[in-house]
Amino acid sequence: MRSTRSGRFPMIARTLCALAILMGASGGGVLYAQEGNGVGAFSRIGFNARGLALGNALVADSSADVSPYYNPALLPSASQQRVSATAALLAYDRQLQSLEFTTPLGPTAGVGVGLLHAGVTGIDGRNSDGVHTETLSTDEFALSLSFGNRILERLSAGVSLTLYQSDVVPDASPVRGFGVDLGVVYQLSSRLRLAGRVSDLLAKYEWETGSVNGQSRVDHFPVRVHVGGSYVLQNGRLRLLAEFESRTVQRYRQVVDRIITTSAGPRRELRTETFRLHSLQGRVGAAYRPMDILTLRTGLDHIGWGGTSGLQPSAGFGLRQTVGELDVRISYAAVLEPYVRTLMNVGTIEIYL
Amino acid sequence: MLFRSFSVPIMKRLGLFAVLVGLLVPTIHAQSQDWKQQAKQLSPIGAPVSNQIQVMAAAGDSLWHGPLLSVYVEEAERFETAEVDVLERDNVVFSLAAQNDARNAQIWAGLAFDTGSGAGTNGFLVSTDGGRSFVRRSPQLDDPADTTVAYGASMLSADAVTRQAGSSPQDLALSPEGDTTWVAGGRSGLRWTVDQGQTWVRAVLPPDTSRAIEPGTRYDFRVGPRLEDGSGHLNHIVYSVLVDETGTVWAGTVAGLNRSRSGTKTAAGDRGWRRYTARDSQRSVTGNFVVALTEQPRPRGRNPVWMATWAAQQGGGRLQRFGVSVTTDGGTTFRQALVGERIFDIAARQDRVYAAGSSGLFVSDDQGKTWRSVASFPLQSDEKTLPASVTPRTVATTDAALWVGTNEGLLRLDRDAEPALVTGRPAWQLFRAEVPVNPEEPTEQVPDVSTYAYPNPFVPSRDQLVRIAYELSEPQTVEVNIYDFSMNRVRTLTAQKPAGQQETVWDGTDAQGLRVPTGTYFYTVQLDNRTVDGKILVAN
């Protein structure tokens, strides 16, 4: 197996790799990969236009009202009650929407509830002869309840509990999984903030695909460890964001266990090997506020994944406007998806109550 | 070219599975009762109409096969199919019998449909002119008033089998003279017709409590299949039938192998029967549930009769075994082979026996003493692909070739290459249905698309491969990329392809051979100057 361990950040890589392996479930060997894919890919695209425009590098974002999707430990910075709705226009008949409510809770805490929905329509169902049988569609959901609290003056911590549901197998009941996110934020100075987050602990889907003559299978969500920072310049008008993600996912491979000799001739016996697939990637983002009502954003995701083809650049803006007594903010992000280079258009509206 | 959707892969299994786990008394769904005669010409087609080949019958150098009524004509090297209206209404050919000699050129096709709880009988298509035309015949069922059966000196009470469900025509057999046709009709038992299926006569087999019956003796048992309340007989549920060269009728049931010599037949057509069951001996049949019967044409002596047995839970025990048995002396003695192997079908030449089973195709050239298993089928053409392991569902021998029906298409091996099966790995021809991506006349089932993937949903544990179809205007290197929902690349597949409609196959693993998680995947195919894309729903 070819090892493709990134050489850019060897110390961090080794540290995060070790940490991620500790987080992973027991199993076989560790494979290093450029792309650590796993179940629940929809839940890792991003949550809203602000985050996607900034390359999803928000684990340590120092601005207020950051979605707990990026780090539940950011909830203490919730300024007031906020409702946010996001819709994305995606290629290949994909759908992605999110809805979120966050609110401060006392002087040091915040809570949030978020719902992420993804779907695919227009799947050309065909039988084993190639004849069209039906047009299929799928739906996946992630419902999160998050809580964050400032433990010390400079230190905050948070937790998210996420219920995942996937309805992708025809004629089968939706499958559900439960995941836990843990996060911390440390304000190192007035300009520099460091943060860490572990995502999707315990999360897995246990499939029963008998309805399509499949088998009982378990698909684990990747366990992701994010470490990042944010740096503020020009009196807060410029924010620089960066994070690294170490991703470990348990995956399976069928191999020939042995060849047994029977009275009817040789026969292969297969067994399933378990592997932990590990990968590293980086993200960066920058936000600049030339005027109070306008914020310009740009970002780069998937750094270190698949070379330049796997990079996911993005750009966008945010506008603030008061409508009556409501503070309304609108954000837009244009994201160039990796490999296929299709454009993802994402819009978010936030209303502060 | 005909393209239809049908659930034939599961139907045959459903019928047998019902017996394995306990008898069903299924509810019947409404189905057309239109038995009017029809006659249709065979139409040439370019390929099999389906890749699900689970029933075949050889007639000389022609191979008749399901799930529609199709034939491969060796001389013309082409497929033909009968455009019969009844097969356009969710019926499939469930069993076949064919005869092609100087006296007879009969083709019989037993029809079945999915009742929702197993296969149900829906009559027969009968040709007496070698397949040039067919007539429709009604199912082999009773009237509600058929509550008695005359058997020799006895008038036996009987359960009238009136429901189509559970009575699908599992097997058909023609007498050597061609004057009698037998059907193994599951719960409807064993029946025969001497008027080309216009009327059917119910054969009386021994009850579960008897080893033999003969018409001259008075009996007082009830004729009928085992019911949920425990009444009835497992030996009256019939799954296979054969008439050998001597006129002896063999009937495989859930409770044993029944033999009726031609000499036991009365003027009224009643027959004496002897039932053979599994014993704690190598010299008995391997099990009681006999699912397939085949006669081997030998140059000298009596033709051996080969049978495949399955382990049935009902009336089971340790003597219920999967395997193959053979008798070379008309049932006096038996030999066992392939014990433990789930065999679906058997075919035989003078000097070679073939058994299609869940572990592969088994070949023996020493009358079953030793076997070689063939689990993979190398192909003559590298433009076509088969999964690493293919399950043969049915096997037949024509004058010119050995044929293996699978869920991945129809395999053909020249007769001259058959001996190499025992010693080497001969190359097979593969015939597969080909649904065009850009049909001249698009329909709902064959829409006009640039690419499609099939089967979709793709179940790797069941299908092994998903095939991505597209059309090339000229030979080129084709790159297919597969992505997950977030457009992370999962796999890249590259191959040099000739012009025309082509396929790239994916086994549901990533570049490191790891199984991809269940979910929706997206693929792109780089064609001449454009990229086409599609979606694959992977359900592990």
Short mmCIF file of N, CA and C in Angstrom, two decimals, chain A residues 124 126 130 132, chain B residues 435-439 442 446-453 469-471 501 523 530 532-533:
data_model
loop_
_atom_site.label_atom_id
_atom_site.label_comp_id
_atom_site.label_asym_id
_atom_site.label_seq_id
_atom_site.Cartn_x
_atom_site.Cartn_y
_atom_site.Cartn_z
N ASP A 124 -31.30 7.52 -11.51
CA ASP A 124 -31.86 6.67 -12.56
C ASP A 124 -31.80 5.21 -12.12
N ARG A 126 -32.17 1.39 -12.23
CA ARG A 126 -32.14 0.42 -13.33
C ARG A 126 -32.01 -0.98 -12.76
N GLY A 130 -30.33 -3.31 -17.18
CA GLY A 130 -30.14 -1.95 -17.65
C GLY A 130 -31.43 -1.23 -17.95
N HIS A 132 -34.68 0.90 -17.20
CA HIS A 132 -35.09 1.88 -16.19
C HIS A 132 -36.29 1.35 -15.42
N VAL B 435 -29.12 -2.52 -23.18
CA VAL B 435 -30.10 -1.45 -23.30
C VAL B 435 -29.38 -0.21 -23.82
N PRO B 436 -29.81 0.33 -24.97
CA PRO B 436 -29.06 1.45 -25.56
C PRO B 436 -29.16 2.71 -24.71
N VAL B 437 -28.10 3.50 -24.75
CA VAL B 437 -28.14 4.79 -24.06
C VAL B 437 -28.93 5.81 -24.88
N ASN B 438 -28.83 5.70 -26.18
CA ASN B 438 -29.57 6.62 -27.06
C ASN B 438 -30.48 5.81 -27.98
N PRO B 439 -31.60 5.30 -27.46
CA PRO B 439 -32.47 4.49 -28.31
C PRO B 439 -33.11 5.32 -29.42
N PRO B 442 -37.20 6.23 -27.84
CA PRO B 442 -37.15 6.18 -26.38
C PRO B 442 -38.50 5.79 -25.78
N VAL B 446 -36.75 2.60 -21.48
CA VAL B 446 -35.48 2.82 -22.18
C VAL B 446 -35.42 4.28 -22.59
N PRO B 447 -35.15 5.15 -21.65
CA PRO B 447 -35.13 6.58 -21.96
C PRO B 447 -33.88 6.97 -22.72
N ASP B 448 -33.94 8.14 -23.31
CA ASP B 448 -32.80 8.68 -24.06
C ASP B 448 -31.88 9.39 -23.07
N VAL B 449 -30.76 8.78 -22.79
CA VAL B 449 -29.81 9.34 -21.83
C VAL B 449 -28.41 9.28 -22.45
N SER B 450 -27.48 9.99 -21.85
CA SER B 450 -26.10 9.95 -22.32
C SER B 450 -25.33 8.83 -21.64
N THR B 451 -25.76 8.48 -20.46
CA THR B 451 -25.11 7.42 -19.71
C THR B 451 -26.08 6.91 -18.66
N TYR B 452 -25.89 5.68 -18.25
CA TYR B 452 -26.63 5.16 -17.11
C TYR B 452 -25.77 4.12 -16.41
N ALA B 453 -26.11 3.87 -15.16
CA ALA B 453 -25.41 2.86 -14.38
C ALA B 453 -26.43 1.80 -13.98
N ALA B 469 -22.67 2.58 -18.39
CA ALA B 469 -22.80 2.47 -19.85
C ALA B 469 -22.73 3.85 -20.48
N TYR B 470 -22.10 3.92 -21.65
CA TYR B 470 -21.97 5.16 -22.40
C TYR B 470 -21.65 4.79 -23.84
N GLU B 471 -21.66 5.77 -24.72
CA GLU B 471 -21.43 5.49 -26.13
C GLU B 471 -20.25 6.30 -26.63
N GLN B 501 -21.33 1.39 -28.04
CA GLN B 501 -21.77 1.44 -26.64
C GLN B 501 -20.85 0.57 -25.80
N TYR B 523 -20.82 9.97 -10.79
CA TYR B 523 -19.71 9.60 -11.68
C TYR B 523 -19.71 10.52 -12.89
N ARG B 530 -16.80 15.94 -24.47
CA ARG B 530 -17.78 16.30 -23.47
C ARG B 530 -17.68 15.33 -22.30
N VAL B 532 -20.09 13.33 -19.52
CA VAL B 532 -21.44 12.95 -19.12
C VAL B 532 -21.37 12.44 -17.69
N ASP B 533 -22.49 12.51 -17.01
CA ASP B 533 -22.47 12.14 -15.60
C ASP B 533 -23.73 11.41 -15.20
#
